């Protein structure tokens, strides 16, 4: 039965049979007579009650809850025993009330914790739902970014191809120009020989009049120039083929100096006016690599160096050097151009970051270069100061024998 502050207590609720028995045995010994405990209804709770027994009320909270009966016990002793029994019951009331308060407090705390737990479960469910939605959105954004990044990479490649094509067109157009001019002139010379056929009767006078001695000499020179022009075109095509490595899509053992020379030959005709390219190459051990990819890296870095010098609005030199020790192959591309501020240098390898004007670059040159170098187990470093130039250093591990 639940305890309360304003309820009526019964003796058997406060004192169980064992406790009541021990208590009454002690009180009987003290009283020196026979005792019995009666409930509020007059029924005996302990001992044998008789009509001839004196009785003393047991009062709690001003209301009698039973009686203490005695036979052969002095009235004052009976009253004292009743007082002790009442005090014991009051202690039990306080204990039960305190216990009830504790249980109520625990129950209230438990209920409060249960409510908080339910709230936490609801919050967790919402967070899980939001997390799932966020994950879906993040995946969608990552996919979109990857798609856009791939598009920019492709755009950068197309831009490089376009610049390469423009350079190739310029290089090939020169020999084609004098080939056409020379062949046109030589055709005129053949016309003069055809005229000679008509004037063979005039003999040496006709030969001199048509100036055929000059025609023979100049014709040989024209043909030599045409042959050199054809060889030059063949060399340009060969350089392009070697640069792009269209016939080699897998890794191979290659000399990086050859990659640097191919890139230099391709970029040489595309550098801005006043920019000189110098190669300072030392012997290197072979490296297992994708030459076509490294060619593109070297070409982009040389082009960046040339643009940095052009932006400085003064003549300058792009120096390309190579060296090797027991552990590393080192390639350095230096320029004496505009250089970079510390803030620009800290962002130089971030995708899509560029110091070029809008429309002049996608900001993928150094980012792509770093990715390609890392794919070859190498590393790339950047040293630059404003108006003092930039040095890009690439390190590749020497193959172990």
Coordinates of C-alpha atoms in Angstrom, one line a residue, residues 76-373:
X76 CA 2.4 3.4 34.9
X77 CA 4.3 0.5 33.5
X78 CA 1.5 -0.2 31.0
X79 CA 1.5 3.5 30.0
X80 CA 5.3 3.4 29.7
X81 CA 5.2 0.3 27.5
X82 CA 2.5 1.9 25.4
X83 CA 4.6 5.0 25.0
X84 CA 7.6 2.9 23.9
X85 CA 5.5 1.0 21.4
X86 CA 4.0 4.3 20.1
X87 CA 7.5 5.8 19.7
X88 CA 8.6 2.7 17.7
X89 CA 5.5 3.0 15.5
X90 CA 6.2 6.7 14.9
X91 CA 9.8 5.9 13.9
X92 CA 8.3 3.3 11.5
X93 CA 5.9 5.9 10.1
X94 CA 8.8 8.4 9.5
X95 CA 10.9 5.6 7.9
X96 CA 8.1 4.6 5.6
X97 CA 7.3 8.2 4.7
X98 CA 11.0 8.9 4.0
X99 CA 11.2 5.6 2.0
X100 CA 8.0 6.7 0.1
X101 CA 9.5 10.1 -0.7
X102 CA 12.7 8.4 -1.9
X103 CA 10.8 6.0 -4.1
X104 CA 8.7 8.9 -5.4
X105 CA 11.9 10.9 -6.1
X106 CA 13.5 7.9 -7.8
X107 CA 10.3 7.2 -9.8
X108 CA 10.2 10.9 -10.8
X109 CA 13.9 10.9 -11.8
X110 CA 13.3 7.7 -13.7
X111 CA 10.3 9.1 -15.5
X112 CA 12.3 12.3 -16.2
X113 CA 15.2 10.2 -17.6
X114 CA 12.8 8.1 -19.6
X115 CA 11.3 11.3 -21.1
X116 CA 14.8 12.6 -21.8
X117 CA 15.8 9.2 -23.3
X118 CA 12.7 9.4 -25.6
X119 CA 13.7 12.9 -26.6
X120 CA 17.3 11.8 -27.3
X121 CA 15.9 8.9 -29.4
X122 CA 13.8 11.2 -31.4
X123 CA 16.7 13.6 -31.8
X124 CA 18.9 10.7 -32.8
X125 CA 16.3 9.6 -35.4
X126 CA 16.2 13.1 -36.7
X127 CA 20.0 13.4 -36.9
X128 CA 20.2 10.0 -38.6
X129 CA 17.6 11.2 -41.1
X130 CA 19.4 14.5 -41.6
X131 CA 22.7 12.6 -41.8
X132 CA 21.4 10.4 -44.5
X133 CA 20.0 13.3 -46.4
X134 CA 23.3 15.2 -46.0
X135 CA 25.2 12.2 -47.2
X136 CA 23.1 12.0 -50.3
X137 CA 23.5 15.7 -50.9
X138 CA 27.3 15.5 -50.3
X139 CA 27.6 12.5 -52.7
X140 CA 25.6 14.5 -55.3
X141 CA 27.8 17.6 -54.8
X142 CA 31.0 15.4 -54.9
X143 CA 29.8 13.8 -58.1
X144 CA 29.0 17.2 -59.5
X145 CA 32.4 18.6 -58.5
X146 CA 34.1 15.6 -60.0
X147 CA 32.2 16.0 -63.2
X148 CA 33.0 19.7 -63.3
X149 CA 36.6 19.0 -62.4
X150 CA 36.8 16.4 -65.2
X151 CA 35.3 19.0 -67.6
X152 CA 37.9 21.5 -66.5
X153 CA 40.7 19.0 -66.9
X154 CA 39.4 18.2 -70.4
X155 CA 39.2 22.0 -71.1
X156 CA 42.8 22.4 -69.9
X157 CA 43.9 19.5 -72.1
X158 CA 42.0 21.0 -75.1
X159 CA 43.6 24.4 -74.4
X160 CA 47.1 22.8 -74.3
X161 CA 46.3 20.9 -77.5
X162 CA 45.1 24.2 -79.0
X163 CA 48.3 26.0 -78.0
X164 CA 50.4 23.1 -79.2
X165 CA 48.5 23.0 -82.5
X166 CA 49.1 26.8 -82.9
X167 CA 52.8 26.3 -82.3
X168 CA 53.0 23.4 -84.7
X169 CA 51.1 25.3 -87.3
X170 CA 53.5 28.2 -87.0
X171 CA 56.6 25.9 -87.1
X172 CA 55.3 23.9 -90.0
X173 CA 54.0 27.0 -91.9
X174 CA 57.6 28.4 -92.2
X175 CA 59.1 25.5 -94.1
X176 CA 55.9 25.1 -96.1
X177 CA 56.1 28.7 -97.1
X178 CA 59.6 28.6 -98.6
X179 CA 58.9 25.1 -100.0
X180 CA 56.0 26.6 -102.0
X181 CA 58.1 29.7 -103.0
X182 CA 61.1 27.6 -104.1
X183 CA 59.0 25.2 -106.0
X184 CA 57.2 28.1 -107.8
X185 CA 60.6 29.6 -108.7
X186 CA 61.9 26.2 -109.8
X187 CA 58.8 25.9 -112.0
X188 CA 59.8 29.2 -113.7
X189 CA 63.2 27.7 -114.2
X190 CA 61.8 24.7 -116.0
X191 CA 59.9 27.2 -118.2
X192 CA 63.3 28.7 -119.1
X193 CA 64.7 25.3 -120.0
X194 CA 61.6 24.7 -122.2
X195 CA 62.3 28.0 -123.9
X196 CA 65.9 26.9 -124.4
X197 CA 64.7 23.9 -126.4
X198 CA 63.1 26.3 -128.9
X199 CA 66.3 28.3 -129.2
X200 CA 68.8 25.5 -129.4
X201 CA 69.9 26.8 -132.8
X202 CA 71.2 29.9 -131.2
X203 CA 73.6 27.8 -129.1
X204 CA 75.6 29.5 -126.4
X205 CA 73.9 32.9 -127.1
X206 CA 70.6 31.4 -126.0
X207 CA 72.1 29.8 -122.9
X208 CA 73.6 33.2 -121.9
X209 CA 70.4 35.1 -122.7
X210 CA 68.3 32.8 -120.5
X211 CA 71.0 33.0 -117.7
X212 CA 70.9 29.3 -117.3
X213 CA 74.1 29.1 -115.4
X214 CA 72.3 31.0 -112.6
X215 CA 69.3 28.8 -113.0
X216 CA 71.3 25.7 -112.4
X217 CA 73.1 27.1 -109.4
X218 CA 70.1 28.6 -107.8
X219 CA 68.0 25.5 -108.7
X220 CA 70.3 23.3 -106.8
X221 CA 70.1 25.7 -103.8
X222 CA 66.3 25.7 -104.0
X223 CA 66.2 21.9 -104.1
X224 CA 68.5 21.8 -101.1
X225 CA 66.3 24.2 -99.2
X226 CA 63.2 22.1 -100.1
X227 CA 64.9 19.0 -98.9
X228 CA 65.9 20.7 -95.6
X229 CA 62.3 22.0 -95.3
X230 CA 60.9 18.5 -95.7
X231 CA 63.4 17.2 -93.2
X232 CA 62.4 20.0 -90.8
X233 CA 58.7 19.1 -91.2
X234 CA 59.6 15.5 -90.6
X235 CA 61.6 16.4 -87.5
X236 CA 58.7 18.5 -86.1
X237 CA 56.3 15.6 -86.6
X238 CA 58.7 13.3 -85.1
X239 CA 59.1 15.6 -82.0
X240 CA 55.4 15.8 -81.7
X241 CA 55.0 12.0 -81.9
X242 CA 57.8 11.5 -79.3
X243 CA 56.3 14.3 -77.1
X244 CA 52.8 12.8 -77.1
X245 CA 54.0 9.2 -77.1
X246 CA 50.9 8.1 -79.0
X247 CA 52.5 4.7 -79.6
X248 CA 53.3 4.2 -75.9
X249 CA 50.3 4.1 -73.4
X250 CA 52.1 2.1 -70.8
X251 CA 55.0 2.7 -68.5
X252 CA 58.5 2.4 -69.9
X253 CA 62.2 2.9 -69.0
X254 CA 63.0 6.4 -70.2
X255 CA 65.5 9.2 -69.9
X256 CA 63.9 12.3 -68.5
X257 CA 66.4 14.5 -70.3
X258 CA 64.7 13.3 -73.5
X259 CA 61.4 14.4 -72.1
X260 CA 62.9 17.8 -71.4
X261 CA 64.3 18.1 -74.9
X262 CA 61.1 17.1 -76.5
X263 CA 59.1 19.6 -74.4
X264 CA 61.7 22.3 -75.1
X265 CA 61.5 21.7 -78.9
X266 CA 57.7 22.0 -78.8
X267 CA 57.6 25.1 -76.6
X268 CA 60.5 26.9 -78.2
X269 CA 58.5 28.4 -81.0
X270 CA 55.7 29.4 -78.7
X271 CA 57.6 31.4 -76.1
X272 CA 56.8 35.2 -75.9
X273 CA 59.3 37.6 -77.6
X274 CA 62.3 38.3 -75.4
X275 CA 62.1 35.0 -73.6
X276 CA 65.1 32.6 -74.0
X277 CA 65.1 28.9 -73.2
X278 CA 68.3 27.3 -71.9
X279 CA 68.8 23.6 -71.2
X280 CA 71.4 22.7 -68.6
X281 CA 71.1 18.9 -68.5
X282 CA 73.4 16.4 -66.8
X283 CA 73.3 12.6 -67.4
X284 CA 70.4 10.9 -65.6
X285 CA 69.6 7.3 -64.9
X286 CA 66.5 5.9 -66.6
X287 CA 63.1 6.1 -64.9
X288 CA 60.1 3.8 -65.2
X289 CA 57.4 6.3 -66.2
X290 CA 54.8 7.5 -68.5
X291 CA 56.8 9.8 -70.8
X292 CA 53.8 11.4 -72.4
X293 CA 52.4 12.5 -69.0
X294 CA 55.8 13.9 -67.9
X295 CA 56.2 15.6 -71.3
X296 CA 52.9 17.5 -70.6
X297 CA 54.1 18.4 -67.1
X298 CA 57.4 19.8 -68.4
X299 CA 55.7 21.6 -71.3
X300 CA 53.2 23.3 -68.9
X301 CA 55.9 24.4 -66.5
X302 CA 58.0 25.8 -69.3
X303 CA 55.0 27.7 -70.6
X304 CA 54.2 29.0 -67.2
X305 CA 57.8 30.2 -66.8
X306 CA 57.6 32.0 -70.2
X307 CA 54.3 33.7 -69.3
X308 CA 55.8 34.8 -65.9
X309 CA 58.7 36.6 -67.7
X310 CA 56.3 38.1 -70.3
X311 CA 54.1 39.4 -67.4
X312 CA 57.2 41.1 -65.9
X313 CA 57.5 43.1 -69.2
X314 CA 61.2 42.5 -69.6
X315 CA 63.5 40.0 -71.4
X316 CA 64.3 36.9 -69.4
X317 CA 65.6 33.4 -69.4
X318 CA 63.9 30.1 -68.7
X319 CA 66.5 27.7 -67.3
X320 CA 65.8 24.0 -67.3
X321 CA 68.3 21.9 -65.4
X322 CA 68.6 18.2 -64.4
X323 CA 70.9 16.3 -62.1
X324 CA 70.9 13.1 -60.1
X325 CA 72.4 11.6 -57.0
X326 CA 72.1 8.2 -55.4
X327 CA 68.5 8.7 -54.3
X328 CA 66.8 11.3 -56.4
X329 CA 66.5 12.6 -60.0
X330 CA 66.0 16.4 -59.7
X331 CA 64.5 18.6 -62.4
X332 CA 64.4 22.4 -61.9
X333 CA 62.6 24.9 -64.1
X334 CA 63.6 28.5 -63.2
X335 CA 62.4 31.9 -64.5
X336 CA 63.2 35.5 -63.6
X337 CA 59.6 36.6 -64.0
X338 CA 57.1 38.3 -61.8
X339 CA 57.2 35.7 -59.0
X340 CA 54.6 35.0 -56.4
X341 CA 53.5 36.5 -53.1
X342 CA 53.4 34.1 -50.0
X343 CA 49.6 34.0 -50.3
X344 CA 49.7 33.0 -54.0
X345 CA 52.4 30.5 -53.3
X346 CA 50.3 28.8 -50.6
X347 CA 47.4 28.3 -53.0
X348 CA 49.5 27.5 -56.1
X349 CA 48.7 23.8 -56.0
X350 CA 45.0 24.2 -55.3
X351 CA 42.8 23.1 -58.3
X352 CA 41.3 25.9 -60.2
X353 CA 43.5 28.6 -58.6
X354 CA 45.2 30.9 -61.1
X355 CA 46.8 34.3 -61.1
X356 CA 46.1 34.7 -64.8
X357 CA 43.3 37.0 -66.0
X358 CA 39.9 35.5 -66.5
X359 CA 39.8 33.3 -69.5
X360 CA 43.6 32.8 -69.7
X361 CA 43.7 29.6 -67.7
X362 CA 41.7 27.1 -65.6
X363 CA 44.2 26.9 -62.8
X364 CA 45.0 23.2 -63.3
X365 CA 48.6 23.4 -64.5
X366 CA 50.4 23.0 -61.1
X367 CA 47.6 20.9 -59.7
X368 CA 47.8 18.4 -62.6
X369 CA 51.6 18.5 -62.5
X370 CA 51.6 17.6 -58.8
X371 CA 49.2 14.7 -59.4
X372 CA 51.3 13.3 -62.2
X373 CA 54.5 13.7 -60.1

